[in-house]
């Protein structure tokens, strides 16, 4: 990879932490940056980081961050040569990528045809099957109700009825009994129609208690494709990832090799350009099945960056400018272990309800092996208009135990006041025995953290706080005894009383008491 900047100026069509992440990559590459912001994002962090910023519309995303005409107009007005879409918003919108191309602006990501093909889960399955990538057993055509019922009878229940236009769990129904099938198809269709304006469905065999393992891929327009190993994303709540890690637990070398090869075959089959991800399910027997391909940079890309030392965002930008990947598969090695906690502005003790408002105190952790990719700062306002993720806390260690110890330490240091966050939930996961053992699958949250249908985390009985108080009482008794023996009253000033020490430690952690 050469030294000259791949572009002069790039517009970042996003907000929050990912916009900041892309701006950072651009700055390192010597590229000027253009931010766009909605009316409620005037003071957002990404606006402060960019070289220029333009108002793109009102708070509602459909009229601002998703307004294609407006985004293109700002790119032209500012003289941006390329647009980075981040994730969400316009990132997997083939029409937008096509429009960029027509307007002479480089879309930083794969070709419109690739985005379109992978957005249709049936076409994706066809292409992967043709490329020799194992897919979940099921149909590779859109089905009528009668065909779906006939096929389910043939492969046997349980099955999953999935929306062709879906992905990420929307428009998806698990069916255990033949009598429920017709109703489930109907509901999957109407959900798909409402969400995607397309009610076609297909059927897959249900994979029981799978692990969700995905492979990071990079492709360039010179016919090269490599993978950057796997991420374990099984810790999810309602199809929202909560904690990711790289590499994955329980990965025999042959499985890692086979999944990596399959992902590279997938990338080559669709002439993939830029950063992408192949999602797989891995079953109890360590068989793996292609689920879907995400044609964007993902939220959890940092854990891969931490263990490979590859800057995925910078590489994606260079590839969009026509450069080669510049690394061979053998150049990429796994070094250590990384974890990511997605910190959301929501209250895990109250059904994970959104917790918008001003952040009145914000002190992120630091120190060895800690990275915090955040979209907020002290005084920033979290609104209800966008994704509630305020920060991604990433730790690296030489091995999993060290990465975990650093994450626990970093979560203890993290101070956020004014809004509730999911930090207590992360703390609960990080002390769970099964999590620590690495033996878990996608059922983890529902069986280990929120069992028997619980919708909230039990209120924090802070073990450590209790321990500190007990130690304080014991020490005070000892003090009194000593003082009584010496014939004087226990001291009030000066020397550190255990209570005062406990109080000071609690203050350092940013707690109220
Ligand atoms: C499945 C499955 C089992 N069998 N497909 C959920 C999100 C979407 N990307 C696909 N999902 C699943 N598809 C078959 N044939 C189980 C899931 C699934 C899941 C997948 C990944 C991570 C968490 C999950 C939680 C529940 C169900």
XYZ file of C-alpha atoms and ligand atoms in Angstrom:
540
model
C 0.000 0.000 0.000
C 1.363 3.386 -1.027
C 1.763 6.629 0.872
C -0.344 9.022 -1.216
C -3.841 9.676 0.179
C -6.378 7.452 -1.622
C -8.860 10.360 -1.784
C -8.662 14.091 -1.141
C -12.009 14.369 0.602
C -14.545 11.839 1.891
C -18.108 12.411 3.120
C -19.170 10.232 6.039
C -22.876 9.453 5.672
C -23.358 8.403 9.274
C -23.265 9.567 12.880
C -22.124 8.368 16.289
C -19.143 6.172 16.996
C -18.814 4.744 13.482
C -18.680 8.217 11.922
C -15.911 9.092 14.390
C -14.140 5.804 13.571
C -14.200 6.557 9.827
C -13.062 10.159 10.366
C -10.096 8.842 12.355
C -9.160 6.477 9.523
C -9.431 9.299 6.986
C -7.256 11.587 9.072
C -4.545 8.927 9.314
C -4.696 8.567 5.536
C -4.436 12.329 4.947
C -8.017 12.635 3.694
C -10.231 15.658 4.542
C -13.575 14.751 6.060
C -17.121 15.990 5.615
C -19.699 15.199 8.297
C -23.454 15.380 7.881
C -25.737 15.961 10.852
C -29.419 16.228 11.632
C -30.988 19.037 13.642
C -30.601 17.137 16.931
C -26.978 16.273 16.119
C -25.627 19.837 15.827
C -23.388 19.220 18.821
C -22.666 15.553 18.141
C -19.132 14.221 18.465
C -18.729 13.303 14.790
C -19.439 16.918 13.829
C -16.637 18.113 16.104
C -14.157 15.614 14.667
C -14.775 16.351 10.975
C -13.093 19.091 8.961
C -16.460 20.321 7.633
C -20.052 19.595 8.557
C -23.375 20.116 6.799
C -26.915 20.010 8.136
C -28.779 17.238 6.309
C -32.293 17.575 7.739
C -34.560 17.034 10.740
C -34.053 14.439 13.457
C -36.094 11.710 11.786
C -33.534 9.646 9.870
C -35.758 9.195 6.814
C -35.529 12.968 6.281
C -31.827 13.366 7.077
C -29.284 10.511 7.205
C -31.412 8.442 4.805
C -32.230 11.270 2.395
C -30.297 10.125 -0.693
C -30.795 13.334 -2.692
C -29.646 15.479 0.202
C -26.564 13.338 0.924
C -25.534 13.393 -2.737
C -26.109 17.159 -2.916
C -23.852 17.722 0.103
C -21.153 15.500 -1.410
C -21.214 17.650 -4.567
C -21.351 20.951 -2.736
C -18.420 20.010 -0.508
C -16.374 18.461 -3.301
C -16.167 15.027 -1.677
C -14.895 12.365 -4.069
C -16.197 9.441 -2.083
C -18.850 8.551 0.493
C -18.326 6.180 3.404
C -21.691 4.847 4.616
C -20.554 3.202 7.900
C -23.111 0.606 9.057
C -26.909 0.907 9.138
C -28.496 3.887 7.337
C -27.490 3.769 3.616
C -24.740 1.168 3.971
C -26.593 -1.750 2.402
C -28.777 0.250 0.069
C -27.904 -0.898 -3.476
C -29.889 1.987 -4.964
C -27.749 4.479 -3.067
C -24.501 2.794 -4.142
C -25.748 2.876 -7.748
C -26.728 6.534 -7.464
C -23.244 7.416 -6.181
C -21.755 5.703 -9.199
C -24.059 7.595 -11.587
C -23.087 10.882 -9.945
C -19.375 10.151 -10.272
C -18.885 9.686 -6.517
C -17.071 6.606 -5.184
C -19.180 4.513 -2.822
C -16.810 3.009 -0.247
C -18.054 -0.564 -0.229
C -18.902 -3.350 -2.643
C -20.517 -2.931 -6.069
C -24.279 -2.226 -6.166
C -24.911 -5.629 -7.743
C -23.124 -7.373 -4.845
C -25.131 -5.484 -2.226
C -28.357 -6.278 -4.080
C -27.598 -9.978 -4.524
C -26.588 -10.461 -0.872
C -29.647 -8.500 0.306
C -31.835 -11.168 -1.235
C -31.240 -14.147 1.054
C -32.419 -16.672 -1.541
C -30.063 -15.335 -4.213
C -27.260 -15.304 -1.615
C -27.969 -18.978 -0.835
C -27.929 -19.862 -4.544
C -24.605 -18.112 -5.111
C -23.020 -19.676 -2.042
C -24.212 -23.136 -2.968
C -22.754 -22.675 -6.451
C -19.441 -21.580 -4.892
C -19.280 -24.715 -2.741
C -20.003 -22.881 0.524
C -22.139 -25.029 2.863
C -25.555 -23.421 3.391
C -28.229 -24.270 5.979
C -30.279 -27.131 4.474
C -33.427 -25.665 2.944
C -34.891 -24.128 -0.172
C -33.074 -21.896 -2.638
C -36.231 -20.530 -4.240
C -38.985 -18.200 -3.097
C -41.977 -20.325 -2.142
C -45.739 -20.241 -2.294
C -47.542 -21.257 0.921
C -48.263 -24.701 -0.525
C -44.625 -25.225 -1.589
C -43.370 -24.122 1.837
C -45.684 -26.570 3.586
C -44.739 -29.384 1.237
C -41.019 -28.738 1.715
C -41.283 -28.563 5.523
C -43.042 -31.931 5.454
C -40.210 -33.316 3.368
C -37.181 -32.141 5.428
C -39.030 -32.508 8.718
C -39.696 -30.126 11.586
C -38.558 -27.975 13.244
C -37.997 -25.458 10.446
C -37.459 -21.736 10.202
C -39.596 -19.693 7.857
C -37.557 -16.679 6.799
C -38.181 -13.538 4.777
C -36.130 -13.407 1.564
C -35.582 -9.681 2.130
C -34.893 -10.209 5.829
C -31.791 -10.757 7.872
C -30.886 -10.101 11.471
C -33.969 -11.922 12.764
C -36.749 -9.852 11.202
C -39.561 -11.703 9.447
C -38.382 -15.021 10.896
C -40.539 -17.777 12.464
C -39.575 -21.020 14.172
C -42.106 -23.810 13.597
C -42.215 -26.994 15.683
C -45.558 -28.460 14.605
C -47.198 -28.955 11.214
C -50.451 -27.467 12.510
C -48.699 -24.125 13.205
C -46.992 -23.882 9.828
C -49.661 -22.081 7.791
C -50.141 -19.433 10.499
C -46.396 -18.883 10.877
C -45.951 -18.454 7.131
C -48.734 -15.902 7.181
C -47.176 -13.949 10.051
C -43.672 -14.100 8.525
C -45.099 -12.738 5.266
C -46.988 -9.864 6.848
C -43.996 -8.888 9.006
C -41.785 -8.987 5.896
C -44.269 -6.941 3.883
C -44.423 -4.298 6.621
C -40.633 -4.174 7.144
C -39.256 -4.639 3.630
C -42.181 -4.215 1.240
C -41.518 -7.747 -0.002
C -43.337 -10.738 1.445
C -41.447 -13.600 -0.186
C -40.237 -16.368 2.092
C -38.079 -19.495 2.090
C -37.662 -22.398 4.483
C -34.611 -23.706 6.351
C -34.052 -26.646 8.641
C -33.787 -25.350 12.217
C -30.264 -25.614 13.611
C -30.583 -26.206 17.368
C -28.579 -24.151 19.863
C -26.133 -22.931 17.249
C -23.154 -20.708 17.753
C -23.082 -17.567 15.639
C -19.600 -17.290 14.194
C -18.733 -14.879 11.423
C -15.671 -14.378 9.254
C -14.298 -10.972 8.319
C -13.474 -10.777 4.632
C -11.643 -8.214 2.501
C -11.701 -8.192 -1.290
C -10.250 -5.888 -3.925
C -11.053 -5.218 -7.577
C -7.884 -6.983 -8.677
C -9.347 -10.383 -7.865
C -7.813 -10.823 -4.404
C -9.743 -11.908 -1.340
C -8.545 -12.754 2.155
C -10.199 -13.442 5.492
C -9.222 -11.963 8.853
C -10.397 -14.945 10.907
C -13.545 -15.296 12.954
C -15.602 -13.488 15.542
C -17.800 -15.197 18.098
C -21.136 -13.334 18.240
C -23.348 -15.792 20.119
C -23.985 -13.474 23.073
C -27.099 -11.721 21.794
C -30.349 -10.467 23.293
C -33.290 -10.352 20.907
C -30.974 -10.432 17.879
C -28.949 -7.555 19.319
C -25.325 -8.459 19.856
C -24.155 -7.670 23.375
C -20.602 -9.036 23.556
C -18.393 -10.171 20.699
C -14.984 -11.750 20.780
C -12.179 -12.771 18.478
C -11.065 -15.406 17.963
C -13.952 -17.781 18.769
C -13.963 -20.311 21.588
C -13.701 -24.004 20.776
C -12.329 -23.577 17.234
C -10.368 -26.628 16.137
C -7.718 -25.569 13.589
C -9.448 -27.571 10.841
C -12.748 -25.753 11.445
C -11.017 -22.360 11.408
C -9.287 -23.284 8.174
C -12.458 -24.606 6.518
C -14.566 -21.598 7.525
C -11.879 -19.183 6.368
C -11.645 -20.926 3.003
C -15.437 -20.930 2.629
C -15.583 -17.195 3.382
C -12.874 -16.434 0.817
C -14.738 -18.558 -1.757
C -17.878 -16.580 -0.921
C -16.041 -13.275 -1.411
C -14.584 -14.352 -4.758
C -17.953 -15.683 -5.954
C -19.454 -12.188 -5.718
C -16.288 -10.230 -6.667
C -16.386 -8.686 -3.230
C -14.777 -5.242 -2.856
C -13.936 -3.801 0.533
C -14.795 -5.035 4.026
C -17.548 -7.615 4.481
C -18.664 -10.434 6.725
C -19.849 -14.003 6.187
C -22.180 -15.108 8.967
C -22.307 -18.789 9.812
C -24.147 -21.026 12.236
C -21.964 -23.680 13.868
C -23.838 -26.634 15.350
C -23.008 -29.008 18.214
C -21.074 -31.288 15.834
C -18.981 -28.347 14.653
C -20.633 -28.434 11.238
C -21.015 -24.933 9.837
C -23.573 -23.355 7.533
C -23.624 -20.042 5.673
C -26.383 -17.801 6.986
C -25.935 -14.453 5.280
C -23.320 -12.019 4.021
C -23.201 -8.494 5.426
C -21.912 -6.080 2.801
C -20.653 -3.391 5.159
C -18.145 -2.719 7.898
C -19.663 -4.148 11.072
C -20.080 -2.765 14.562
C -17.783 -5.459 15.952
C -14.911 -4.989 13.470
C -12.555 -3.705 16.228
C -12.100 -7.119 17.864
C -10.711 -8.364 14.558
C -8.490 -5.308 14.254
C -7.118 -5.969 17.734
C -6.099 -9.571 17.030
C -4.827 -9.097 13.457
C -3.362 -5.572 13.601
C -5.154 -4.827 10.331
C -6.988 -1.479 10.176
C -10.151 -2.681 8.447
C -11.593 0.778 7.855
C -8.427 2.176 6.303
C -8.037 -0.908 4.141
C -11.634 -0.556 2.929
C -11.019 3.074 1.934
C -7.828 2.218 0.034
C -9.560 -0.620 -1.778
C -12.345 1.756 -2.857
C -9.670 3.970 -4.402
C -8.514 1.008 -6.496
C -5.567 -0.138 -4.400
C -4.770 -3.786 -3.823
C -5.285 -5.475 -0.451
C -1.508 -5.658 -0.212
C -1.511 -8.590 2.216
C -1.543 -12.285 1.463
C -3.479 -14.757 3.590
C -0.240 -15.969 5.151
C 0.608 -12.418 6.249
C -2.407 -12.419 8.562
C -1.992 -14.088 11.964
C -4.034 -14.203 15.145
C -2.294 -12.396 17.989
C -3.978 -12.660 21.393
C -7.676 -12.274 22.198
C -10.142 -9.386 22.096
C -13.597 -8.719 23.563
C -16.132 -6.003 22.824
C -18.985 -4.841 25.048
C -21.626 -2.733 23.340
C -22.641 -0.090 25.847
C -26.262 0.937 25.261
C -28.214 3.834 26.769
C -30.821 1.547 28.256
C -31.787 0.299 31.690
C -31.148 -3.435 32.076
C -32.948 -3.361 35.432
C -36.132 -1.994 33.818
C -36.726 -4.222 30.815
C -33.875 -2.611 28.849
C -36.030 0.434 28.256
C -34.299 3.292 26.417
C -32.627 5.823 28.704
C -32.254 9.054 26.732
C -31.077 12.348 28.182
C -27.992 14.425 28.824
C -24.821 12.636 29.883
C -23.805 14.631 32.936
C -20.619 12.717 33.680
C -18.579 10.538 31.357
C -15.239 9.019 32.235
C -14.250 6.141 29.952
C -11.641 3.632 31.050
C -8.101 3.490 29.724
C -4.823 1.807 30.439
C -3.228 -1.287 28.928
C -5.229 -3.179 26.312
C -8.286 -0.899 26.427
C -9.964 0.810 23.451
C -13.183 2.792 23.674
C -14.886 3.678 20.380
C -17.509 6.157 21.433
C -19.910 8.658 19.933
C -20.505 10.691 23.091
C -18.726 13.028 25.532
C -19.548 14.708 28.858
C -22.554 16.943 28.243
C -23.693 15.141 25.086
C -27.387 14.378 24.727
C -28.656 10.873 23.912
C -31.882 11.147 21.905
C -34.525 8.568 21.060
C -34.083 9.067 17.321
C -31.147 6.754 16.653
C -29.495 3.566 17.796
C -28.952 3.752 21.574
C -25.383 2.409 21.439
C -23.182 5.101 22.996
C -19.889 3.289 23.101
C -18.001 0.118 22.277
C -15.598 -0.963 24.940
C -12.905 -3.238 23.513
C -10.141 -4.985 25.421
C -7.178 -6.981 24.196
C -5.111 -9.533 26.079
C -2.449 -12.088 25.257
C -5.086 -14.726 25.959
C -8.818 -14.825 26.732
C -8.311 -14.665 30.494
C -6.297 -11.485 30.210
C -8.826 -9.901 27.817
C -11.612 -10.783 30.292
C -9.696 -9.454 33.315
C -9.082 -6.212 31.460
C -12.742 -5.951 30.458
C -13.887 -6.445 34.054
C -11.400 -3.848 35.205
C -12.432 -1.433 32.412
C -16.154 -1.867 33.190
C -15.387 -1.024 36.817
C -13.598 2.161 35.786
C -16.317 3.288 33.359
C -18.363 6.186 34.739
C -21.535 7.332 32.958
C -24.036 9.521 34.813
C -27.304 11.101 33.795
C -28.481 8.104 31.784
C -28.730 4.392 32.570
C -26.475 2.049 30.634
C -26.145 -1.651 29.989
C -22.860 -1.800 31.945
C -24.424 -3.812 34.840
C -25.606 -6.350 32.282
C -22.091 -6.704 30.901
C -20.748 -7.120 34.412
C -23.243 -9.959 34.969
C -22.115 -11.733 31.789
C -18.455 -11.311 32.682
C -18.843 -13.120 35.982
C -20.962 -15.973 34.568
C -19.252 -19.369 34.812
C -20.381 -20.546 31.388
C -19.171 -17.380 29.771
C -15.844 -17.732 31.533
C -15.569 -21.354 30.376
C -16.238 -20.419 26.745
C -18.909 -23.131 26.466
C -21.950 -21.208 25.286
C -24.186 -20.739 22.244
C -26.907 -18.335 21.080
C -29.202 -19.439 23.932
C -26.765 -18.010 26.519
C -28.581 -14.807 27.543
C -31.981 -16.503 27.837
C -30.688 -19.452 29.848
C -27.936 -17.896 31.949
C -28.554 -14.172 32.414
C -32.317 -13.730 31.952
C -33.683 -17.213 32.730
C -37.365 -18.237 32.873
C -38.509 -15.404 30.667
C -37.077 -12.583 32.808
C -37.035 -9.273 30.951
C -34.782 -7.427 33.385
C -31.537 -7.979 35.188
C -32.165 -8.481 38.920
C -31.354 -5.236 40.808
C -27.665 -5.061 41.614
C -26.839 -6.464 45.008
C -23.378 -5.108 44.935
C -21.354 -7.880 46.529
C -18.297 -5.750 46.702
C -20.064 -2.901 48.397
C -21.364 -5.299 51.050
C -17.892 -6.768 51.483
C -16.402 -3.307 51.926
C -19.002 -2.458 54.582
C -18.392 -5.672 56.495
C -14.662 -5.094 56.408
C -15.304 -1.555 57.597
C -17.408 -2.739 60.548
C -14.783 -5.301 61.537
C -12.015 -2.721 61.339
C -14.033 -0.179 63.312
C -14.612 -2.738 66.089
C -10.917 -3.467 66.169
C -10.212 0.283 66.317
C -12.607 0.743 69.214
C -11.107 -2.153 71.114
C -7.612 -0.795 70.644
C -8.755 2.689 71.581
C -10.545 1.388 74.692
C -7.403 -0.449 75.746
C -5.312 2.685 75.221
C -7.906 4.644 77.190
C -8.696 7.173 74.432
C -11.623 7.813 72.003
C -11.368 6.727 68.358
C -9.896 9.496 66.211
C -12.156 11.696 64.082
C -9.684 13.527 61.888
C -6.468 12.758 60.107
C -5.760 9.065 59.917
C -7.715 7.054 57.355
C -10.735 5.413 58.915
C -11.887 2.310 57.023
C -15.215 4.070 56.327
C -13.486 7.019 54.843
C -11.294 4.755 52.702
C -14.329 2.836 51.516
C -16.076 6.096 50.718
C -13.109 7.367 48.804
C -12.862 4.167 46.789
C -16.557 4.342 45.958
C -16.140 7.960 44.862
C -13.298 6.953 42.601
C -15.605 4.464 40.950
C -18.062 7.299 40.411
C -20.765 5.811 42.620
C -23.126 7.864 44.719
C -22.344 6.033 47.927
C -31.408 -19.661 12.264
C -31.314 -20.305 13.498
C -31.439 -21.667 13.519
N -31.650 -22.336 12.373
N -31.615 -20.369 11.149
C -31.305 -15.176 13.908
C -30.865 -13.914 13.229
C -30.706 -14.270 11.785
N -29.515 -13.689 11.245
C -30.671 -15.737 11.741
N -31.010 -16.248 13.026
C -31.105 -17.566 13.247
N -31.293 -18.334 12.149
C -31.752 -21.680 11.225
N -31.968 -22.362 10.115
C -31.100 -19.538 14.641
C -31.022 -18.182 14.520
C -30.861 -17.472 15.760
C -29.720 -16.763 16.053
C -28.688 -16.663 15.138
C -27.572 -15.966 15.437
C -27.454 -15.360 16.667
C -28.467 -15.416 17.585
C -29.607 -16.112 17.293
C -30.623 -16.188 18.236
C -31.743 -16.872 17.933
C -31.876 -17.514 16.701
